[in-house]
Amino acid sequence: MRSVRNILSYRKKRRWRISLAVVLLCLPALAFAAQDAPPPTYIQFSIQDPGGNFFPQGEIEFCTPGGRCFYADIQEGFPGNFYLPSEYLHADTLYTVMIYDQQVKVLWEMRDWRFEPEDYDAQWNRWLGVHKFLIFPRFFVKEDGSMSFEVETTLNPEWERLMGLANAYAGPDTLPDFPELLWTTDGLVPLGGNFRSGPDKAAGVTGVSPGYGASLLRRFGYPQHELTRDSWASFREIGGGYARNRYDTDSAMAPGRASDVVLHRLWISVGYGRITQSMRTHWSVSLAAGHAAVRDGGKVLEYRGRSYRMWGGGVQVRWVRGLWSTDRADIGVIGRFDAMHWFADAAENDHWYGWEPSVLVGLVVY
């Protein structure tokens, strides 16, 4: 009986010692994981006007009672957001905060604003390599012109995902509503190669008229998280379109009369681009493949044994600048440079083949 009690007592002591050893081994690791990352070099703030909109552009000034002041500019491509070096902010100082417009006129002012460092502790987890919280410090302008301030803290969805928890609200949606579809209509000017006039080409191409085109672009792959100080966001792009322009030909191609033909192009493209968070400026570079045909009236041109159908490929570079915004869409201008190479079994002094550099300028709706 005594031996049984001794055995049970020994097993209890052994389990207790094992548990203690596990705890002692885990403590350094837990302490390591709980260590905070160094404070950020910059802290991102935002400001909203009385209507709840992010203040588009201006300057923020912070002044101490002793007269020391420093400034921060609202990011041109990131409305309502600005950055302060963390080394400028001290917990034992009261600041006067002033908001200026672009004409350096004070719009709003807040006195006795205090920086509380503990409010910005996002609890860095070294094991997971992410912060546990997302921090959103914001200034608000009230209807009476006074200002208030709050720091909103939410769980980081990436931290929750890595911890195996359900996703939670990721904080206020400060990401712009980036465009997904773009419609364009533009004018086309061929720049050179065998796509300008050539009186000695293909029995005489005496002139070329500016053409026109249209396209539809689909954007995707925008960032799905709070953006950093970089005011540009990346995206992927696929699209397709059509363009045409008319060529005057002499009587050698159409005996007895002057004539004209039309060069038609269909293309598809896939590429990469960048857009400012204000959505006013964006550009993209795409690889394109297309089909072209020279048509004389209702049929494809046939001349000296060649049928003027061609397949081709090349590069397209787009630049967009927004001009007007409405509740339904934005309207802007678009410029595009194409460098397409059209493959053909061409004879000597033939036309409409090879490299076709061209420029398109028009309107875009997105």
PDB file of C-alpha atoms in Angstrom, residues 15 20 37 42 45 68 95 104 109 135 139 177 188 200 234 269 276 281 283 302 359:
ATOM      1  CA  ARG A  15       4.142  16.130 -13.700  1.00  0.00           C
ATOM      2  CA  LEU A  20       7.352  24.055 -14.417  1.00  0.00           C
ATOM      3  CA  ALA A  37       9.112  47.159 -32.314  1.00  0.00           C
ATOM      4  CA  TYR A  42       6.768  58.723 -39.069  1.00  0.00           C
ATOM      5  CA  PHE A  45      -2.488  61.344 -39.168  1.00  0.00           C
ATOM      6  CA  ARG A  68       8.915  76.151 -31.593  1.00  0.00           C
ATOM      7  CA  TYR A  95       0.735  71.888 -28.906  1.00  0.00           C
ATOM      8  CA  VAL A 104      -1.499  80.024 -46.101  1.00  0.00           C
ATOM      9  CA  GLU A 109      -7.167  75.818 -34.861  1.00  0.00           C
ATOM     10  CA  ILE A 135      -3.914  52.777 -35.255  1.00  0.00           C
ATOM     11  CA  PHE A 139      -8.416  65.354 -36.329  1.00  0.00           C
ATOM     12  CA  ASP A 177     -12.716  53.852 -54.393  1.00  0.00           C
ATOM     13  CA  LEU A 188      -5.091  58.470 -83.701  1.00  0.00           C
ATOM     14  CA  ASP A 200       5.999  55.218-104.187  1.00  0.00           C
ATOM     15  CA  SER A 234      -0.407  49.649 -58.070  1.00  0.00           C
ATOM     16  CA  SER A 269      -3.611  43.993 -73.850  1.00  0.00           C
ATOM     17  CA  THR A 276      -2.403  58.260 -57.127  1.00  0.00           C
ATOM     18  CA  THR A 281      -3.100  60.737 -62.301  1.00  0.00           C
ATOM     19  CA  TRP A 283      -0.251  55.417 -65.962  1.00  0.00           C
ATOM     20  CA  GLU A 302      -5.937  42.361-102.410  1.00  0.00           C
ATOM     21  CA  VAL A 359      -0.015  58.443 -80.632  1.00  0.00           C
TER      22      VAL A 359
END
